[in-house]
């Protein structure tokens, strides 16, 4: 493997993109511009769900400060910005009347990205279901793919012709399983039937969006899926089985549906009785060809057998690797192995983009600077893993650091700082961290 400290832009293929990512609810400030309420607003307003009950009302105020934020990307020598559009900002009730002010914001943001010579990479849904649709069951409602399709067309009408790429959904596992089975994210359900339905409906919504965008002649369409490096906690066959089950629910369900048109048996064993009738009929639209695959990767997860709980009989275990502020085990090798596995088993030569990778740390500004050596090491090691995957034949086209800014980290509020730029949440002042400067040096075009 190339020594981590020596990698620079010229070690990556021509045209390889270096960017940074954010998501609407995490950075914009949802109280501005006539946006409707989302299920994250109500989830956060319910005791016990979010650290300090914080919400995205103000966030980083990117709604007003997008120019400054795009300057940071340009000055850092980055190529691209990955952002998302908030459904409730554009259609406050989720269906029906369009909020022109909200739509105009994305028009201005797109202009600001392009004016700086950056590529805009759009994600259509990054988690903020409009509250009015959550009332109707949100992702468990059998019509949700149609509502989503209509929203997608509204966005496409306004900015679709200027996007370098479009992803339908960010992290369908988090949208469904994490939020409807584990209950950690909005809407905070813990119900296997709701989980199975949302796991299917979110993919159906992806398929619907693909169909509509294809009908409009759009190109460079994909989806962003999150993967963990799942390993058994021991060599006990029961732990090995538990890891296989979790690999099926957490990693294989979505990519297998998209790349092969079916769900893994180990996951169907528990979920099939709860899927909507006729789900098989949707698999053709779900598995229609995509142009690229987005991969979000953060950590290794050890899994143990849990004899006391019903299916899937799994529980997380802690390993010995160093962890981030999230408690996530750092494992760059997992990224290399994942990318190679995706090529070999699922997508072959299809372009892959690492659409998120990064780490949270308890960063502080001291004398105007932020030292984050842990993050610098994390980035270098994961870039080395990507570099190695390319050497092993993976058609990797780019890397977006998560995140451009410290922001609203969902159930952890503003405590967990993933940014390469520090945000003071009192003054909203931005301070580039040492990792931003490191990346700037690495990707400089000399
Ligand atoms: C991913 C999400 C992103 C952010 C990072 C840390 O799961 O896509 O919004 O929260 O984790």
mmCIF file of C-alpha atoms in Angstrom, residues 361-373 375 405-406 415 417 419-435 437:
data_model
loop_
_atom_site.group_PDB
_atom_site.id
_atom_site.type_symbol
_atom_site.label_atom_id
_atom_site.label_comp_id
_atom_site.label_asym_id
_atom_site.label_seq_id
_atom_site.Cartn_x
_atom_site.Cartn_y
_atom_site.Cartn_z
ATOM 1 C CA UNK A 361 -14.023 14.560 17.183
ATOM 2 C CA UNK A 362 -14.403 16.968 20.069
ATOM 3 C CA UNK A 363 -12.710 19.833 18.211
ATOM 4 C CA UNK A 364 -12.010 23.263 19.691
ATOM 5 C CA UNK A 365 -10.734 26.542 18.294
ATOM 6 C CA UNK A 366 -7.588 27.697 20.122
ATOM 7 C CA UNK A 367 -5.988 30.963 19.083
ATOM 8 C CA UNK A 368 -7.913 30.879 15.839
ATOM 9 C CA UNK A 369 -6.838 27.373 14.792
ATOM 10 C CA UNK A 370 -8.225 23.859 15.163
ATOM 11 C CA UNK A 371 -5.730 21.013 15.476
ATOM 12 C CA UNK A 372 -7.341 17.745 14.455
ATOM 13 C CA UNK A 373 -4.494 15.279 13.879
ATOM 14 C CA UNK A 375 -8.985 13.410 11.539
ATOM 15 C CA UNK A 405 -19.020 21.814 8.127
ATOM 16 C CA UNK A 406 -19.685 20.757 11.687
ATOM 17 C CA UNK A 415 -22.211 17.824 19.887
ATOM 18 C CA UNK A 417 -18.252 17.472 14.993
ATOM 19 C CA UNK A 419 -16.590 19.047 9.734
ATOM 20 C CA UNK A 420 -13.316 19.872 8.062
ATOM 21 C CA UNK A 421 -14.481 23.383 8.914
ATOM 22 C CA UNK A 422 -15.358 24.179 12.530
ATOM 23 C CA UNK A 423 -18.624 25.998 13.207
ATOM 24 C CA UNK A 424 -19.176 28.042 16.367
ATOM 25 C CA UNK A 425 -22.887 27.435 16.914
ATOM 26 C CA UNK A 426 -23.259 30.687 18.889
ATOM 27 C CA UNK A 427 -21.743 33.041 16.318
ATOM 28 C CA UNK A 428 -21.920 30.684 13.272
ATOM 29 C CA UNK A 429 -18.336 31.620 12.523
ATOM 30 C CA UNK A 430 -16.528 29.139 10.268
ATOM 31 C CA UNK A 431 -12.903 28.186 11.028
ATOM 32 C CA UNK A 432 -11.137 25.745 8.683
ATOM 33 C CA UNK A 433 -9.507 22.941 10.675
ATOM 34 C CA UNK A 434 -5.999 21.555 10.104
ATOM 35 C CA UNK A 435 -7.617 18.710 8.125
ATOM 36 C CA UNK A 437 -5.571 22.687 5.131
#
